[in-house]
GROMACS .gro file of C-alpha atoms in nm:
model
  312
    1UNK     CA    1  -1.578  -0.866  -0.753
    2UNK     CA    2  -1.604  -0.982  -1.121
    3UNK     CA    3  -1.911  -1.020  -1.404
    4UNK     CA    4  -1.965  -1.294  -1.539
    5UNK     CA    5  -2.242  -1.243  -1.860
    6UNK     CA    6  -2.523  -1.073  -1.874
    7UNK     CA    7  -2.887  -1.092  -1.875
    8UNK     CA    8  -3.098  -0.939  -2.046
    9UNK     CA    9  -3.438  -0.948  -1.795
   10UNK     CA   10  -3.460  -0.724  -1.471
   11UNK     CA   11  -3.636  -1.070  -1.337
   12UNK     CA   12  -3.437  -1.288  -1.475
   13UNK     CA   13  -3.129  -1.155  -1.303
   14UNK     CA   14  -3.308  -1.108  -0.996
   15UNK     CA   15  -3.428  -1.499  -0.999
   16UNK     CA   16  -3.061  -1.617  -1.083
   17UNK     CA   17  -2.881  -1.413  -0.826
   18UNK     CA   18  -3.159  -1.540  -0.599
   19UNK     CA   19  -3.013  -1.925  -0.640
   20UNK     CA   20  -2.686  -1.858  -0.697
   21UNK     CA   21  -2.680  -1.741  -0.299
   22UNK     CA   22  -2.905  -2.059  -0.208
   23UNK     CA   23  -2.646  -2.275  -0.338
   24UNK     CA   24  -2.382  -2.032  -0.160
   25UNK     CA   25  -2.307  -1.831  -0.363
   26UNK     CA   26  -2.297  -1.465  -0.285
   27UNK     CA   27  -2.354  -1.185  -0.662
   28UNK     CA   28  -2.568  -0.894  -0.732
   29UNK     CA   29  -2.672  -0.780  -1.029
   30UNK     CA   30  -2.643  -0.404  -1.206
   31UNK     CA   31  -2.786  -0.242  -1.519
   32UNK     CA   32  -2.562  -0.113  -1.765
   33UNK     CA   33  -2.612   0.182  -1.984
   34UNK     CA   34  -2.702  -0.134  -2.263
   35UNK     CA   35  -2.998  -0.174  -2.077
   36UNK     CA   36  -2.880  -0.506  -1.955
   37UNK     CA   37  -2.822  -0.689  -1.617
   38UNK     CA   38  -2.455  -0.746  -1.536
   39UNK     CA   39  -2.412  -1.045  -1.327
   40UNK     CA   40  -2.152  -1.040  -1.003
   41UNK     CA   41  -1.982  -1.247  -0.825
   42UNK     CA   42  -1.824  -1.123  -0.523
   43UNK     CA   43  -1.554  -1.402  -0.382
   44UNK     CA   44  -1.359  -1.506  -0.713
   45UNK     CA   45  -1.332  -1.828  -0.589
   46UNK     CA   46  -1.708  -1.878  -0.732
   47UNK     CA   47  -1.625  -1.761  -1.087
   48UNK     CA   48  -1.614  -2.079  -1.277
   49UNK     CA   49  -1.929  -2.204  -1.124
   50UNK     CA   50  -2.127  -1.927  -1.131
   51UNK     CA   51  -2.025  -1.940  -1.479
   52UNK     CA   52  -2.174  -2.301  -1.556
   53UNK     CA   53  -2.431  -2.247  -1.354
   54UNK     CA   54  -2.525  -1.939  -1.606
   55UNK     CA   55  -2.496  -2.101  -1.915
   56UNK     CA   56  -2.729  -2.340  -1.809
   57UNK     CA   57  -3.018  -2.099  -1.635
   58UNK     CA   58  -3.041  -1.891  -1.994
   59UNK     CA   59  -3.098  -2.246  -2.173
   60UNK     CA   60  -3.426  -2.221  -1.960
   61UNK     CA   61  -3.482  -1.960  -1.698
   62UNK     CA   62  -3.811  -2.039  -1.573
   63UNK     CA   63  -3.706  -2.438  -1.445
   64UNK     CA   64  -3.886  -2.491  -1.124
   65UNK     CA   65  -3.602  -2.483  -0.916
   66UNK     CA   66  -3.526  -2.122  -1.027
   67UNK     CA   67  -3.830  -2.010  -0.970
   68UNK     CA   68  -3.899  -2.154  -0.661
   69UNK     CA   69  -3.487  -2.017  -0.531
   70UNK     CA   70  -3.666  -1.664  -0.425
   71UNK     CA   71  -3.831  -1.810  -0.135
   72UNK     CA   72  -3.553  -1.928  -0.017
   73UNK     CA   73  -3.289  -1.707  -0.116
   74UNK     CA   74  -3.592  -1.423   0.089
   75UNK     CA   75  -3.477  -1.652   0.388
   76UNK     CA   76  -3.107  -1.722   0.358
   77UNK     CA   77  -3.060  -1.318   0.358
   78UNK     CA   78  -3.348  -1.264   0.670
   79UNK     CA   79  -3.127  -1.521   0.912
   80UNK     CA   80  -2.844  -1.266   0.738
   81UNK     CA   81  -2.997  -1.012   0.887
   82UNK     CA   82  -3.120  -1.138   1.154
   83UNK     CA   83  -2.765  -1.274   1.205
   84UNK     CA   84  -2.614  -0.923   1.142
   85UNK     CA   85  -2.862  -0.725   1.361
   86UNK     CA   86  -2.735  -0.932   1.652
   87UNK     CA   87  -2.392  -0.895   1.634
   88UNK     CA   88  -2.424  -0.538   1.680
   89UNK     CA   89  -2.622  -0.568   1.958
   90UNK     CA   90  -2.362  -0.746   2.075
   91UNK     CA   91  -2.083  -0.491   2.031
   92UNK     CA   92  -2.346  -0.195   2.131
   93UNK     CA   93  -2.405  -0.392   2.481
   94UNK     CA   94  -2.025  -0.450   2.551
   95UNK     CA   95  -1.913  -0.094   2.469
   96UNK     CA   96  -2.182  -0.031   2.776
   97UNK     CA   97  -2.000  -0.310   2.942
   98UNK     CA   98  -1.688  -0.072   2.871
   99UNK     CA   99  -1.794   0.231   2.964
  100UNK     CA  100  -1.834   0.159   3.320
  101UNK     CA  101  -1.608   0.168   3.595
  102UNK     CA  102  -1.424  -0.192   3.555
  103UNK     CA  103  -1.515  -0.227   3.976
  104UNK     CA  104  -1.780  -0.435   3.978
  105UNK     CA  105  -1.741  -0.546   3.605
  106UNK     CA  106  -1.469  -0.831   3.601
  107UNK     CA  107  -1.397  -0.898   3.999
  108UNK     CA  108  -1.198  -1.248   3.843
  109UNK     CA  109  -0.922  -0.978   3.717
  110UNK     CA  110  -0.917  -0.716   3.993
  111UNK     CA  111  -0.850  -0.985   4.221
  112UNK     CA  112  -0.515  -1.142   3.957
  113UNK     CA  113  -0.400  -0.773   3.938
  114UNK     CA  114  -0.375  -0.763   4.340
  115UNK     CA  115  -0.223  -1.076   4.436
  116UNK     CA  116   0.028  -0.997   4.144
  117UNK     CA  117   0.093  -0.623   4.282
  118UNK     CA  118   0.094  -0.711   4.669
  119UNK     CA  119   0.333  -1.050   4.583
  120UNK     CA  120   0.541  -0.791   4.382
  121UNK     CA  121   0.543  -0.531   4.650
  122UNK     CA  122   0.640  -0.795   4.956
  123UNK     CA  123   0.935  -0.907   4.691
  124UNK     CA  124   1.051  -0.548   4.634
  125UNK     CA  125   1.080  -0.382   4.951
  126UNK     CA  126   1.106  -0.787   5.147
  127UNK     CA  127   1.408  -0.777   5.009
  128UNK     CA  128   1.545  -1.177   4.830
  129UNK     CA  129   1.880  -1.209   4.949
  130UNK     CA  130   1.849  -1.594   5.226
  131UNK     CA  131   1.612  -1.572   5.510
  132UNK     CA  132   1.423  -1.270   5.419
  133UNK     CA  133   1.089  -1.173   5.337
  134UNK     CA  134   1.033  -1.105   5.051
  135UNK     CA  135   1.269  -1.481   4.930
  136UNK     CA  136   1.062  -1.629   5.155
  137UNK     CA  137   0.736  -1.551   4.991
  138UNK     CA  138   0.892  -1.599   4.614
  139UNK     CA  139   1.064  -1.968   4.759
  140UNK     CA  140   0.718  -2.053   4.846
  141UNK     CA  141   0.560  -1.983   4.450
  142UNK     CA  142   0.816  -2.119   4.217
  143UNK     CA  143   0.782  -2.382   4.044
  144UNK     CA  144   0.988  -2.622   4.155
  145UNK     CA  145   1.120  -2.541   4.547
  146UNK     CA  146   1.466  -2.448   4.678
  147UNK     CA  147   1.518  -2.724   4.869
  148UNK     CA  148   1.393  -2.997   4.575
  149UNK     CA  149   1.711  -2.737   4.327
  150UNK     CA  150   1.894  -3.075   4.428
  151UNK     CA  151   1.688  -3.337   4.338
  152UNK     CA  152   1.545  -3.106   4.050
  153UNK     CA  153   1.953  -3.087   3.902
  154UNK     CA  154   2.010  -3.526   3.914
  155UNK     CA  155   1.661  -3.666   3.842
  156UNK     CA  156   1.556  -3.377   3.587
  157UNK     CA  157   1.174  -3.337   3.684
  158UNK     CA  158   1.048  -3.084   3.682
  159UNK     CA  159   0.769  -3.166   3.907
  160UNK     CA  160   0.992  -3.291   4.167
  161UNK     CA  161   0.825  -3.034   4.421
  162UNK     CA  162   0.470  -3.108   4.301
  163UNK     CA  163   0.489  -3.473   4.319
  164UNK     CA  164   0.555  -3.409   4.703
  165UNK     CA  165   0.236  -3.248   4.785
  166UNK     CA  166   0.311  -2.893   4.710
  167UNK     CA  167   0.029  -2.887   4.400
  168UNK     CA  168   0.043  -2.527   4.437
  169UNK     CA  169   0.323  -2.456   4.294
  170UNK     CA  170   0.127  -2.596   3.885
  171UNK     CA  171  -0.029  -2.218   3.970
  172UNK     CA  172   0.177  -1.961   4.225
  173UNK     CA  173   0.500  -1.885   3.977
  174UNK     CA  174   0.181  -1.673   3.790
  175UNK     CA  175   0.176  -1.434   4.063
  176UNK     CA  176   0.549  -1.318   4.136
  177UNK     CA  177   0.752  -1.114   3.934
  178UNK     CA  178   1.098  -0.973   3.843
  179UNK     CA  179   1.239  -0.754   4.185
  180UNK     CA  180   1.519  -0.648   3.900
  181UNK     CA  181   1.264  -0.517   3.655
  182UNK     CA  182   0.979  -0.332   3.784
  183UNK     CA  183   0.826  -0.266   3.485
  184UNK     CA  184   0.781  -0.623   3.435
  185UNK     CA  185   0.434  -0.635   3.612
  186UNK     CA  186   0.350  -0.284   3.504
  187UNK     CA  187   0.356  -0.402   3.197
  188UNK     CA  188   0.195  -0.766   3.259
  189UNK     CA  189  -0.117  -0.593   3.474
  190UNK     CA  190  -0.142  -0.327   3.194
  191UNK     CA  191  -0.242  -0.565   2.979
  192UNK     CA  192  -0.417  -0.816   3.202
  193UNK     CA  193  -0.623  -0.491   3.189
  194UNK     CA  194  -0.595  -0.401   2.864
  195UNK     CA  195  -0.730  -0.798   2.695
  196UNK     CA  196  -0.848  -1.018   3.070
  197UNK     CA  197  -1.142  -0.762   3.133
  198UNK     CA  198  -1.353  -0.747   2.810
  199UNK     CA  199  -1.287  -1.105   2.863
  200UNK     CA  200  -1.404  -1.167   3.172
  201UNK     CA  201  -1.680  -0.930   3.077
  202UNK     CA  202  -1.849  -1.114   2.770
  203UNK     CA  203  -1.809  -1.541   2.916
  204UNK     CA  204  -1.859  -1.424   3.261
  205UNK     CA  205  -1.618  -1.478   3.560
  206UNK     CA  206  -1.696  -1.865   3.599
  207UNK     CA  207  -1.560  -1.877   3.206
  208UNK     CA  208  -1.273  -1.656   3.289
  209UNK     CA  209  -1.113  -1.731   3.601
  210UNK     CA  210  -1.158  -2.155   3.494
  211UNK     CA  211  -0.992  -2.017   3.123
  212UNK     CA  212  -0.687  -1.840   3.303
  213UNK     CA  213  -0.619  -2.142   3.517
  214UNK     CA  214  -0.607  -2.305   3.210
  215UNK     CA  215  -0.363  -2.073   3.052
  216UNK     CA  216  -0.208  -2.047   3.346
  217UNK     CA  217  -0.089  -2.368   3.416
  218UNK     CA  218  -0.015  -2.432   3.097
  219UNK     CA  219   0.248  -2.200   3.080
  220UNK     CA  220   0.451  -2.310   3.325
  221UNK     CA  221   0.397  -2.637   3.253
  222UNK     CA  222   0.539  -2.557   2.935
  223UNK     CA  223   0.769  -2.342   3.074
  224UNK     CA  224   0.925  -2.608   3.369
  225UNK     CA  225   0.944  -2.873   3.056
  226UNK     CA  226   1.104  -2.692   2.848
  227UNK     CA  227   1.365  -2.486   2.977
  228UNK     CA  228   1.417  -2.899   3.108
  229UNK     CA  229   1.462  -3.047   2.815
  230UNK     CA  230   1.587  -2.766   2.592
  231UNK     CA  231   1.806  -2.542   2.830
  232UNK     CA  232   1.924  -2.802   3.063
  233UNK     CA  233   1.766  -2.606   3.373
  234UNK     CA  234   1.837  -2.232   3.336
  235UNK     CA  235   1.470  -2.089   3.324
  236UNK     CA  236   1.324  -2.300   3.628
  237UNK     CA  237   1.278  -2.035   3.865
  238UNK     CA  238   1.018  -1.837   3.650
  239UNK     CA  239   0.814  -1.601   3.670
  240UNK     CA  240   0.567  -1.353   3.586
  241UNK     CA  241   0.161  -1.368   3.423
  242UNK     CA  242   0.227  -1.320   3.117
  243UNK     CA  243   0.251  -1.690   3.064
  244UNK     CA  244  -0.124  -1.641   3.074
  245UNK     CA  245  -0.149  -1.324   2.979
  246UNK     CA  246  -0.097  -1.484   2.612
  247UNK     CA  247  -0.363  -1.750   2.672
  248UNK     CA  248  -0.606  -1.432   2.721
  249UNK     CA  249  -0.455  -1.303   2.409
  250UNK     CA  250  -0.475  -1.622   2.167
  251UNK     CA  251  -0.827  -1.683   2.313
  252UNK     CA  252  -0.909  -1.282   2.224
  253UNK     CA  253  -0.732  -1.396   1.919
  254UNK     CA  254  -0.914  -1.675   1.797
  255UNK     CA  255  -1.201  -1.533   1.860
  256UNK     CA  256  -1.130  -1.174   1.646
  257UNK     CA  257  -1.063  -1.411   1.365
  258UNK     CA  258  -1.357  -1.707   1.330
  259UNK     CA  259  -1.648  -1.585   1.573
  260UNK     CA  260  -1.806  -1.248   1.469
  261UNK     CA  261  -2.076  -1.302   1.708
  262UNK     CA  262  -1.863  -1.270   2.013
  263UNK     CA  263  -1.879  -0.910   1.959
  264UNK     CA  264  -1.541  -0.790   2.075
  265UNK     CA  265  -1.230  -0.731   1.844
  266UNK     CA  266  -0.860  -0.676   1.890
  267UNK     CA  267  -0.740  -0.392   1.723
  268UNK     CA  268  -0.454  -0.531   1.489
  269UNK     CA  269  -0.162  -0.207   1.674
  270UNK     CA  270  -0.285  -0.435   1.979
  271UNK     CA  271  -0.253  -0.788   1.801
  272UNK     CA  272   0.077  -0.646   1.622
  273UNK     CA  273   0.312  -0.581   2.000
  274UNK     CA  274   0.171  -0.892   2.053
  275UNK     CA  275   0.273  -1.085   1.862
  276UNK     CA  276   0.571  -0.860   1.780
  277UNK     CA  277   0.714  -0.840   2.091
  278UNK     CA  278   0.648  -1.256   2.156
  279UNK     CA  279   0.901  -1.317   1.870
  280UNK     CA  280   1.147  -1.069   1.969
  281UNK     CA  281   1.130  -1.211   2.285
  282UNK     CA  282   1.198  -1.600   2.114
  283UNK     CA  283   1.508  -1.427   1.945
  284UNK     CA  284   1.674  -1.229   2.224
  285UNK     CA  285   1.664  -0.957   2.243
  286UNK     CA  286   1.447  -0.882   2.553
  287UNK     CA  287   1.691  -1.107   2.814
  288UNK     CA  288   1.616  -1.382   3.013
  289UNK     CA  289   1.193  -1.430   2.890
  290UNK     CA  290   0.995  -1.717   3.038
  291UNK     CA  291   0.975  -1.818   2.597
  292UNK     CA  292   0.777  -2.133   2.679
  293UNK     CA  293   0.512  -2.012   2.891
  294UNK     CA  294   0.450  -1.718   2.646
  295UNK     CA  295   0.372  -2.030   2.370
  296UNK     CA  296   0.215  -2.240   2.577
  297UNK     CA  297   0.031  -2.090   2.730
  298UNK     CA  298  -0.057  -1.920   2.386
  299UNK     CA  299  -0.145  -2.189   2.212
  300UNK     CA  300  -0.367  -2.295   2.538
  301UNK     CA  301  -0.608  -1.973   2.442
  302UNK     CA  302  -0.570  -2.058   2.065
  303UNK     CA  303  -0.704  -2.381   2.090
  304UNK     CA  304  -0.996  -2.266   2.428
  305UNK     CA  305  -1.135  -2.017   2.115
  306UNK     CA  306  -1.145  -2.285   1.915
  307UNK     CA  307  -1.320  -2.554   2.095
  308UNK     CA  308  -1.550  -2.299   2.186
  309UNK     CA  309  -1.633  -2.116   1.885
  310UNK     CA  310  -2.013  -1.987   1.884
  311UNK     CA  311  -2.039  -2.089   2.248
  312UNK     CA  312  -1.876  -1.863   2.468
   0.00000   0.00000   0.00000
């Protein structure tokens, strides 16, 4: 905030501040010790224009455009108050919803958690050796079927199984999780609860389901093509909900920054953790991670959020 000058009359000072507001410039006036009224501008970038306007105002403060600015400024302030109250109402309503049990509030989130838990438990306790139940279930959900691995190696087409009619594989890799690292499923499901449940409650289960499908499929396609194009096929047998999870994070992150009326703001600590984890995975500190799924899921979430600003 910077002072750009002084006006002797309080009436004129208010009139000038009102006029600036009609130009989209936020300012105020304060009475100084010498009884003059200092004009303060909130945004540093508006200072040059404000100084020019002040010089023009001083030459004729009774000009009609200045006198009539009061009514328009009053309407602008009224609309700002209404928007502020609406934002407060949204935040209050969301807090009330979050204070109640999750049951019944986020059915899609609950359903995904249950499916991932059951599938991963089958993979963990059903065994991962050839012919065992756990292996069969995981093989049925992988992006590329085991029977198509040779065809994939020969053609370099990650859609080889999907093009043969096994279309469910574009989605199902999100449900199994690593059986060698049980924390994989616990971390993903915890973060899904933290991020997904508020999002579902806010936008409704239908939109949430649609967006979740978009994020999951984008992450799966990103990982399949990324592994094929850049890693020679390594990482084509990927599992986990983290690609879709980063889609949810990207959506909530953009809403936090660009849509105050959304009523939900991610804590800075959550943003820091997930962005930090994203880069730690990319530089190889977390082992064999589906980084392309994280990236494409994140991008999909951000794009959906930006495309729906003020709508969801």
